[in-house]
Each structure stands twice: as structure tokens, then as C-alpha cells.
Coordinates of C-alpha atoms and ligand atoms in Angstrom, one line a residue:
M1 CA 50.1 -21.3 26.5
K2 CA 47.2 -18.9 26.3
K3 CA 48.6 -17.5 23.0
R4 CA 48.8 -21.0 21.5
L5 CA 45.2 -21.7 22.6
L6 CA 44.1 -18.5 21.0
L7 CA 45.9 -19.4 17.8
L8 CA 44.3 -22.8 17.8
T9 CA 40.8 -21.4 18.4
T10 CA 41.3 -18.9 15.6
I11 CA 42.4 -21.5 13.2
L12 CA 39.5 -23.8 14.2
S13 CA 37.0 -21.0 13.7
L14 CA 38.4 -20.1 10.3
I15 CA 38.1 -23.8 9.3
L16 CA 34.6 -23.9 10.6
L17 CA 33.7 -20.6 8.9
G18 CA 35.1 -22.0 5.7
A19 CA 33.0 -25.1 6.0
C20 CA 29.9 -23.1 6.6
G21 CA 30.2 -21.0 3.6
G22 CA 31.9 -18.0 5.3
G23 CA 28.8 -16.0 6.0
E24 CA 27.2 -13.6 3.6
K25 CA 29.6 -13.6 0.6
Q26 CA 27.7 -14.0 -2.6
G27 CA 28.2 -17.1 -4.6
E28 CA 29.7 -19.3 -1.8
S29 CA 28.0 -22.5 -1.0
S30 CA 28.2 -24.8 1.9
G31 CA 29.8 -28.3 1.8
E32 CA 26.5 -30.0 2.0
S33 CA 24.7 -27.9 -0.6
N34 CA 24.7 -27.9 -4.3
D35 CA 28.0 -26.4 -5.5
E36 CA 26.3 -25.0 -8.6
A37 CA 23.8 -23.1 -6.6
K38 CA 24.0 -19.4 -6.1
R39 CA 23.1 -18.6 -2.5
I40 CA 21.3 -15.4 -1.8
S41 CA 20.9 -13.9 1.7
I42 CA 17.8 -12.1 2.6
A43 CA 17.3 -10.1 5.8
T44 CA 14.3 -9.0 7.9
T45 CA 14.1 -7.3 11.3
Q46 CA 11.0 -9.4 12.1
T47 CA 10.3 -12.9 13.5
E48 CA 9.8 -16.1 11.4
D49 CA 6.3 -16.7 12.8
S50 CA 5.1 -13.3 11.6
H51 CA 3.6 -12.0 8.3
Y52 CA 7.2 -11.3 7.3
G53 CA 8.0 -14.9 7.8
A54 CA 5.0 -16.0 5.9
Y55 CA 6.3 -14.0 2.9
L56 CA 9.9 -15.0 3.1
N57 CA 9.4 -18.7 3.8
T58 CA 7.1 -18.9 0.8
F59 CA 9.6 -17.0 -1.3
K60 CA 12.4 -19.4 -0.3
E61 CA 10.3 -22.5 -1.0
E62 CA 9.1 -21.2 -4.4
V63 CA 12.6 -20.2 -5.5
E64 CA 14.3 -23.4 -4.5
K65 CA 11.5 -25.5 -6.0
N66 CA 11.4 -23.6 -9.3
S67 CA 15.1 -22.8 -10.0
N68 CA 16.1 -26.4 -10.2
G69 CA 18.8 -26.0 -7.6
A70 CA 20.2 -22.9 -9.2
I71 CA 19.4 -20.6 -6.4
E72 CA 19.5 -21.2 -2.6
V73 CA 17.9 -18.7 -0.3
S74 CA 19.2 -18.1 3.2
L75 CA 16.9 -16.2 5.4
H76 CA 18.0 -14.0 8.4
Y77 CA 15.4 -13.0 10.9
N78 CA 15.2 -10.8 13.9
S79 CA 17.5 -8.0 12.8
E80 CA 20.4 -10.5 12.5
L81 CA 21.8 -8.5 9.6
G82 CA 21.1 -5.0 11.0
N83 CA 18.2 -2.6 11.1
E84 CA 16.1 -1.6 8.1
R85 CA 18.1 1.4 7.3
D86 CA 21.3 -0.6 7.3
N87 CA 19.6 -3.1 5.1
V88 CA 18.8 -0.5 2.5
E89 CA 22.4 0.6 2.4
S90 CA 23.7 -2.9 2.3
V91 CA 21.4 -4.0 -0.5
Q92 CA 22.3 -0.8 -2.4
M93 CA 26.0 -1.6 -2.1
G94 CA 25.6 -5.3 -2.8
T95 CA 26.9 -6.6 0.6
L96 CA 23.5 -7.9 1.2
D97 CA 21.4 -9.5 -1.6
G98 CA 17.9 -8.5 -0.4
A99 CA 15.7 -7.5 2.5
F100 CA 12.0 -7.5 3.2
I101 CA 11.3 -4.2 5.0
S102 CA 8.7 -1.5 5.7
S103 CA 8.9 1.1 3.0
G104 CA 9.3 3.9 5.6
V105 CA 13.1 4.1 5.8
I106 CA 13.3 4.2 2.0
S107 CA 12.2 7.8 2.0
N108 CA 15.7 8.6 3.3
F109 CA 17.1 7.4 0.0
V110 CA 14.3 7.9 -2.6
D111 CA 12.2 11.1 -2.3
E112 CA 9.0 9.7 -3.9
F113 CA 8.6 7.2 -1.1
N114 CA 7.7 10.1 1.2
V115 CA 4.2 10.0 -0.2
L116 CA 3.6 6.5 1.2
D117 CA 4.3 7.8 4.6
F118 CA 1.6 10.4 4.5
P119 CA -1.0 9.9 7.3
F120 CA -4.5 8.8 6.2
L121 CA -3.4 8.3 2.6
F122 CA -5.1 4.9 2.0
E123 CA -8.7 4.4 2.7
N124 CA -8.4 0.8 3.5
T125 CA -6.4 -2.4 2.9
E126 CA -8.0 -3.0 -0.5
H127 CA -7.1 0.5 -1.7
A128 CA -3.5 0.1 -0.6
R129 CA -3.0 -3.3 -2.2
S130 CA -4.5 -2.3 -5.5
V131 CA -2.5 0.9 -5.7
L132 CA 0.8 -0.8 -4.9
N133 CA 0.1 -3.5 -7.5
S134 CA -0.8 -1.0 -10.2
D135 CA 1.1 1.3 -12.5
I136 CA 1.4 3.7 -9.5
G137 CA 3.4 1.0 -7.7
E138 CA 5.6 0.7 -10.8
E139 CA 6.4 4.4 -10.5
F140 CA 7.8 3.7 -7.0
N141 CA 9.7 0.8 -8.4
A142 CA 11.2 2.9 -11.1
S143 CA 12.5 5.5 -8.7
L144 CA 14.0 2.8 -6.5
L145 CA 15.8 1.3 -9.5
E146 CA 17.5 4.7 -10.0
V147 CA 19.5 4.0 -6.7
G148 CA 20.4 0.5 -7.8
I149 CA 17.6 -1.3 -5.9
K150 CA 15.0 -3.6 -7.5
N151 CA 11.7 -4.1 -5.8
L152 CA 10.9 -7.7 -6.3
G153 CA 7.4 -7.0 -5.1
F154 CA 5.3 -5.2 -2.5
G155 CA 4.0 -7.0 0.5
E156 CA 2.1 -5.7 3.5
N157 CA 3.1 -4.6 7.0
G158 CA -0.3 -2.9 7.5
F159 CA -2.1 -0.1 9.1
R160 CA -0.2 1.2 12.1
N161 CA -1.8 1.6 15.5
I162 CA -0.5 3.3 18.6
T163 CA 0.4 1.4 21.8
N164 CA 1.4 3.0 25.0
N165 CA 1.5 2.6 28.8
E166 CA -0.2 5.8 29.9
R167 CA -3.8 5.8 28.7
P168 CA -6.1 5.0 25.9
I169 CA -5.4 7.5 23.0
V170 CA -8.7 8.8 21.6
T171 CA -7.8 12.2 20.4
P172 CA -4.4 13.7 19.6
K173 CA -4.6 15.6 23.0
D174 CA -4.2 12.2 24.7
L175 CA -0.7 12.0 23.2
E176 CA 0.5 15.1 25.0
G177 CA 3.8 14.5 26.8
I178 CA 4.0 10.9 25.5
K179 CA 7.4 9.8 24.3
I180 CA 6.6 7.7 21.2
R181 CA 9.1 5.8 19.1
T182 CA 8.7 6.2 15.4
M183 CA 10.5 4.7 12.5
E184 CA 13.4 6.8 11.1
V185 CA 10.9 8.6 8.9
P186 CA 10.9 12.5 9.0
I187 CA 7.2 12.8 8.1
H188 CA 6.1 10.4 10.9
Q189 CA 8.2 12.5 13.4
E190 CA 6.5 15.7 12.2
V191 CA 3.0 14.1 12.4
F192 CA 3.5 12.9 16.0
A193 CA 4.9 16.3 17.0
E194 CA 1.8 17.9 15.5
F195 CA -0.3 15.5 17.5
G196 CA 1.4 16.8 20.7
A197 CA 3.6 13.7 21.4
S198 CA 7.4 13.7 21.7
P199 CA 8.6 11.5 18.8
T200 CA 11.8 9.6 19.1
P201 CA 13.2 7.9 16.0
M202 CA 14.7 4.5 16.8
A203 CA 15.7 1.2 15.0
W204 CA 13.2 -1.5 15.6
S205 CA 15.6 -3.8 17.4
E206 CA 15.8 -1.4 20.3
V207 CA 12.1 -0.8 20.8
F208 CA 11.1 -3.7 23.1
T209 CA 13.9 -3.0 25.6
S210 CA 13.4 0.8 25.4
L211 CA 9.7 0.3 26.3
Q212 CA 10.6 -2.2 29.0
Q213 CA 13.0 0.3 30.6
G214 CA 10.7 3.3 30.2
V215 CA 13.0 5.1 27.8
I216 CA 9.9 5.5 25.7
D217 CA 6.2 5.2 26.6
A218 CA 4.8 4.3 23.2
Q219 CA 5.3 3.0 19.7
E220 CA 3.2 2.4 16.7
N221 CA 2.9 -0.6 14.5
P222 CA 0.4 -2.9 12.8
I223 CA -1.4 -5.5 15.0
A224 CA 0.6 -8.3 13.3
I225 CA 3.9 -6.8 14.7
I226 CA 2.4 -5.9 18.1
Y227 CA 1.4 -9.5 18.3
S228 CA 4.5 -11.3 16.9
S229 CA 6.8 -9.1 19.0
K230 CA 4.9 -9.7 22.2
L231 CA 4.5 -6.0 22.9
N232 CA 1.7 -6.9 25.3
E233 CA 4.5 -7.7 27.7
V234 CA 5.6 -4.1 27.8
Q235 CA 2.5 -2.1 26.7
K236 CA -1.0 -1.8 28.1
Y237 CA -3.1 0.1 25.5
V238 CA -3.7 -0.4 21.8
S239 CA -5.4 2.5 20.1
M240 CA -6.7 1.6 16.7
S241 CA -5.5 4.8 15.0
G242 CA -4.6 3.3 11.6
H243 CA -2.8 6.6 11.0
V244 CA -0.4 5.3 8.4
Y245 CA -0.4 2.3 6.1
S246 CA 3.0 0.6 6.0
P247 CA 3.7 -1.2 2.7
A248 CA 6.5 -3.8 2.9
V249 CA 9.0 -3.8 0.0
F250 CA 11.2 -6.6 -1.1
I251 CA 14.4 -4.7 -1.9
F252 CA 17.0 -6.6 -4.0
N253 CA 20.4 -5.6 -5.3
N254 CA 19.7 -4.8 -8.9
E255 CA 23.1 -5.7 -10.2
L256 CA 22.7 -9.2 -8.8
F257 CA 19.1 -9.4 -10.2
E258 CA 20.5 -8.5 -13.7
S259 CA 23.2 -11.1 -13.4
F260 CA 20.6 -13.9 -13.5
S261 CA 19.3 -15.3 -16.7
G262 CA 15.9 -14.2 -17.9
D263 CA 14.4 -17.5 -16.7
L264 CA 15.8 -17.2 -13.2
Q265 CA 14.7 -13.5 -13.0
Q266 CA 11.2 -14.7 -13.7
V267 CA 11.5 -17.4 -11.0
L268 CA 12.4 -14.7 -8.5
L269 CA 9.6 -12.4 -9.6
D270 CA 7.0 -15.3 -9.6
A271 CA 8.1 -16.4 -6.2
A272 CA 7.7 -12.9 -4.9
K273 CA 4.1 -12.9 -6.3
V274 CA 3.2 -16.1 -4.5
A275 CA 4.9 -14.8 -1.3
Q276 CA 2.9 -11.7 -1.5
Q277 CA -0.3 -13.7 -1.5
A278 CA 0.9 -15.7 1.5
N279 CA 1.7 -12.5 3.3
Y280 CA -1.8 -11.0 2.5
D281 CA -3.5 -14.3 3.5
F282 CA -1.6 -14.4 6.8
I283 CA -2.7 -10.9 7.7
D284 CA -6.3 -11.5 6.6
Q285 CA -6.7 -14.8 8.4
N286 CA -4.9 -13.9 11.7
T287 CA -5.5 -10.2 12.6
E288 CA -8.8 -10.7 14.3
A289 CA -7.6 -13.6 16.4
Q290 CA -4.4 -11.8 17.2
L291 CA -6.4 -8.8 18.5
E292 CA -8.6 -11.1 20.6
E293 CA -5.5 -12.8 22.1
L294 CA -3.9 -9.5 22.9
K295 CA -7.0 -8.6 24.8
Q296 CA -6.9 -12.0 26.7
L297 CA -3.3 -11.2 27.5
G298 CA -4.4 -8.0 29.2
M299 CA -4.2 -5.3 26.6
E300 CA -6.9 -2.7 26.4
I301 CA -8.0 -1.9 22.9
N302 CA -9.9 1.3 21.9
E303 CA -11.1 3.1 18.8
I304 CA -10.0 6.7 18.1
D305 CA -11.7 9.9 17.1
L306 CA -10.6 9.7 13.5
K307 CA -11.8 13.1 12.5
A308 CA -9.8 14.7 15.3
F309 CA -6.6 12.9 14.1
Q310 CA -7.2 13.7 10.5
D311 CA -7.6 17.4 11.3
A312 CA -4.5 17.4 13.4
A313 CA -2.5 15.7 10.6
Q314 CA -3.7 18.1 7.8
P315 CA -1.0 20.8 8.3
V316 CA 1.8 18.2 7.8
I317 CA 0.0 16.8 4.7
D318 CA -0.4 20.3 3.3
K319 CA 3.2 21.1 4.0
Y320 CA 4.6 18.1 2.1
K321 CA 1.8 17.5 -0.5
G322 CA 3.0 20.2 -2.8
E323 CA 6.2 18.3 -3.7
Y324 CA 4.3 15.1 -4.4
S325 CA 0.9 16.3 -5.4
E326 CA 0.7 14.5 -8.7
L327 CA 1.4 11.1 -7.0
Y328 CA -0.7 11.9 -4.0
D329 CA -3.7 12.8 -6.1
K330 CA -3.3 9.7 -8.2
I331 CA -3.3 7.5 -5.1
K332 CA -6.3 9.3 -3.7
A333 CA -8.2 9.0 -7.0
A334 CA -7.7 5.3 -7.0
A335 CA -9.7 4.8 -3.9
N336 CA -13.0 2.8 -3.9
Ligands
LIG401 O1 9.1 -3.4 9.1 O2 10.4 -0.5 12.4 C1 9.1 -0.7 12.3 O3 8.4 -0.2 13.2 C2 8.6 -1.6 11.2 O4 7.2 -1.5 11.2 C3 9.0 -3.0 11.5 O5 10.3 -3.1 11.7 C4 8.6 -3.9 10.3

């Protein structure tokens, strides 16, 4: 009896799965949707109401409006399709069409991206945005293409700030003994070790619970993420370190991109451009209010001793700079 029930359930789920388009396989379309449409699946580890959602919802809207039903976009939020490192691998292999991620984990696949993870590289938001949208940004895109990944366009995650449960962080000394989660980015781990903290690389999806359970004391992310992920529920202090600027990158399987007609390729690129603006606008219009709300919710926010942090980071910059000095100097020279 049990066996028959199991068989029935299996058959039922197979039928259901078939009707729903069977998950992530490229080119399948659902019963209700346009049979001619190519459905592309895009992943993010972040929430729909964040600056990542502002980007991706705009992208979807633009693509579906301007491709005349040729492309449908299905969005997968909250690490539903894995962490950012998995996303890069899947996009590279073509088992996932695209993902909007922090550039950080890409340095594990493409050396040049290490430069973007240098502490105190960008002077301010304007500097970062203009560099990434210039020929220098194109250099990064070219190196990404060599591993089969097309960058449809840069977006912004933002300047990263430290949150923790122990004390306000003003100088690197305040980080002593603090277990801080970093992205899976070797330079970030070295920088935090240099600051005196104990860095622990971890996928984003595990961070909230790990903070809640005290497995780690601290993490670092832009205000937009601290806010959208409700880190105020598990963290007390926000220290405005701005130690690293996190670009976001819209990675896309290049073989799939090349399979589209020139017109549809242009639709995708144009949509990414409009989405970028929506992402920038979201950050520009919300950051201050988000900071204010985090304060209302009980977080303590403090400024840091920038010079002390810059001095402490210098040995790591010196160690890595040699390999990437040309790119590094170009980025620095583009400031102001
Ligand atoms: O890309 O893992 C991180 O801390 C990232 O900033 C976040 O997932 C957004």
C-alpha cells in the first residue's frame, strides 16, 4: 500500500514538474507561457526588496517588454539556486543562465578581479561607478569572457561596513579577537587578519544564523544589505568603515548570450543598463533612511579612524599590488 502511494506521488510530482516547465532547463516554457519564448533563469542570494531586487525586477521588465515575447526571465531570490560561488560555477557551465552577485567571489576564477577587492581602492561612489563603466571596466569584462562568462553590466552592492556584537569598531585594535565572517575572498581574509580579527569565510546564506548562534561575532556588508537582511536582529554595532567597495556583476553564460540574435543581445544589454540605473537610484534614495531606521531599531552607528585602518591595510595592498599594479594605478588615477 505504502509503495503504491509512493509511486502515485512520484508520478504526480513528475506530471506537476512537467507542467511547471521542469525547473531550470533552458528553453523549456510553462503551459501558460508563450511557447516560442526562451526562458532564462537568473539567481541572486539577496531579497527581492533590496537593491539587488531593484536591479533584477527592472531587468526582467525591460527584457520582457522589449523582446516581444521572445525572452522570459525567471528570477530566483534568497540563495534559492545556491551561493555566489556556486552561481559563478553554474553560469560558467551553463546549468544556470545568469546571476547578479558581488564581484568578490569572482577573484577565485579570474585573477584580475582581485584588484577590485583591495581595501580603500575607490575614493567614493562616483569614482567606483565611473571606473566600472569606463574602459577599465571593459578590461574586467574581457578577462571574465575568457572563462566563458559575459558581464551584462556592473551594478552596485556598495561600500562595506563592519557590524558586530562586541563594541564599536573605531581602530583596527578594536577588532582584536573578533570572529568576523568575510566573503570567500582571500584578500579580505588577509586584510582582516592584518587588522587583528579572526576572519572566517562563509557563504552568505549561513551568515544570519551563524550570527544568531554566536558562531561568529561580526560580518561586513553595505548598509543596503545590513538593512534588507535585518541584521539589526542579530547585530548591535555598525561601524562605518567603508573598507572595501563591492561592485555587483551581472554574470551571464556567454554561449547562451551568443546564441541570441544581435537584436536580442542588444535588448539584454540595454535592459542591464536601465537596471543599473534602478540599482544606483535605489541605493542613492534609500541609504540615509535605512541608516536612520537601523538606529531606530536599536543599532549603534559610529565613524572609524580611517587613517588607522588605511595604515593597517597597507601591508596587504603592498603585497598584492605588484601583480596588478598597472590596473591598480589606472583605477587610482581615475579618481576625482
Ligand atoms: O552580494 O556575501 C556577501 O556578503 C555579499 O555582499 C552579498 O551576498 C551580496
